[in-house]
């Protein structure tokens, strides 16, 4: 997912690398029917954007999942939770 997000940011002249985009991912494993399975994946993105680009980054974040092959493959099987922290730099 980070690759898809990085591409979306880069397309808006927000450089995701080096060290401008980091992700913390946590999965929830449950056994709803007696078999262990991953039921949720929580992704927290730490994004550094050039000053003045915050609005563009905030518009990308709620919609990038629609173009993410991983999210689209697991859609309906695993709940995804996305949130982020955005810091601006000069």
Coordinates of C-alpha atoms in Angstrom, one line a residue:
X1 CA 0.0 0.0 0.0
X2 CA 2.9 2.3 0.7
X3 CA 4.0 2.0 -2.9
X4 CA 0.5 3.1 -4.2
X5 CA 0.5 6.0 -1.7
X6 CA 4.0 7.0 -2.7
X7 CA 3.0 7.1 -6.4
X8 CA 0.0 9.2 -5.7
X9 CA 2.0 11.7 -3.7
X10 CA 4.8 11.8 -6.3
X11 CA 2.3 12.5 -9.0
X12 CA 1.4 15.6 -7.1
X13 CA 5.0 16.8 -6.7
X14 CA 5.2 15.6 -3.1
X15 CA 8.4 13.6 -2.9
X16 CA 7.8 10.5 -0.8
X17 CA 11.5 9.5 -0.7
X18 CA 14.0 9.5 0.9
X19 CA 12.6 9.1 4.4
X20 CA 9.5 11.2 3.7
X21 CA 7.0 8.4 4.0
X22 CA 7.0 5.8 6.7
X23 CA 4.2 3.3 7.7
X24 CA 3.4 1.5 10.9
X25 CA 1.2 -1.5 10.3
X26 CA -0.6 -3.6 12.8
X27 CA -2.8 -6.6 12.2
X28 CA -5.6 -8.0 14.3
X29 CA -5.8 -11.8 14.4
X30 CA -9.1 -13.3 15.6
X31 CA -10.7 -16.8 15.4
X32 CA -14.3 -15.9 14.6
X33 CA -15.1 -19.5 13.4
X34 CA -12.4 -21.4 15.4
X35 CA -9.7 -20.7 12.8
X36 CA -7.2 -17.9 13.2
X37 CA -7.3 -15.2 10.5
X38 CA -6.3 -11.6 10.0
X39 CA -9.5 -9.6 10.3
X40 CA -8.1 -6.0 10.4
X41 CA -5.0 -4.2 9.2
X42 CA -4.4 -0.7 10.6
X43 CA -1.9 1.4 8.7
X44 CA -0.6 4.7 10.2
X45 CA 1.3 6.8 7.7
X46 CA 3.9 9.3 8.8
X47 CA 4.2 11.8 5.9
X48 CA 6.5 14.8 5.5
X49 CA 5.4 17.2 2.8
X50 CA 6.8 20.5 1.5
X51 CA 5.2 23.5 3.1
X52 CA 2.1 24.4 1.2
X53 CA 1.4 20.8 0.0
X54 CA -0.6 19.6 3.0
X55 CA -4.0 20.1 1.3
X56 CA -2.9 18.0 -1.7
X57 CA -1.6 15.2 0.6
X58 CA -4.8 15.2 2.6
X59 CA -6.9 14.8 -0.6
X60 CA -4.9 11.8 -1.7
X61 CA -5.1 9.8 1.6
X62 CA -8.8 9.0 1.7
X63 CA -8.9 7.7 -1.9
X64 CA -5.6 6.0 -2.7
X65 CA -6.9 2.7 -1.5
X66 CA -9.1 2.4 -4.6
X67 CA -6.0 2.0 -6.8
X68 CA -4.1 -0.2 -4.4
X69 CA -3.8 -3.8 -5.7
X70 CA -3.3 -5.3 -2.2
X71 CA -6.3 -3.5 -0.7
X72 CA -8.5 -4.4 -3.7
X73 CA -7.5 -8.0 -3.5
X74 CA -8.3 -8.3 0.2
X75 CA -11.4 -6.1 0.1
X76 CA -14.3 -7.8 1.8
X77 CA -12.0 -10.2 3.7
X78 CA -10.0 -7.8 5.8
X79 CA -11.0 -4.5 7.3
X80 CA -8.5 -1.7 6.5
X81 CA -8.0 1.3 8.8
X82 CA -5.9 4.1 7.5
X83 CA -4.8 7.2 9.4
X84 CA -1.9 9.6 9.1
X85 CA 0.3 12.2 10.6
X86 CA 1.4 15.0 8.3
X87 CA 4.4 17.2 9.0
X88 CA 5.5 20.1 6.7
X89 CA 9.1 21.1 6.0
X90 CA 10.7 24.0 4.3

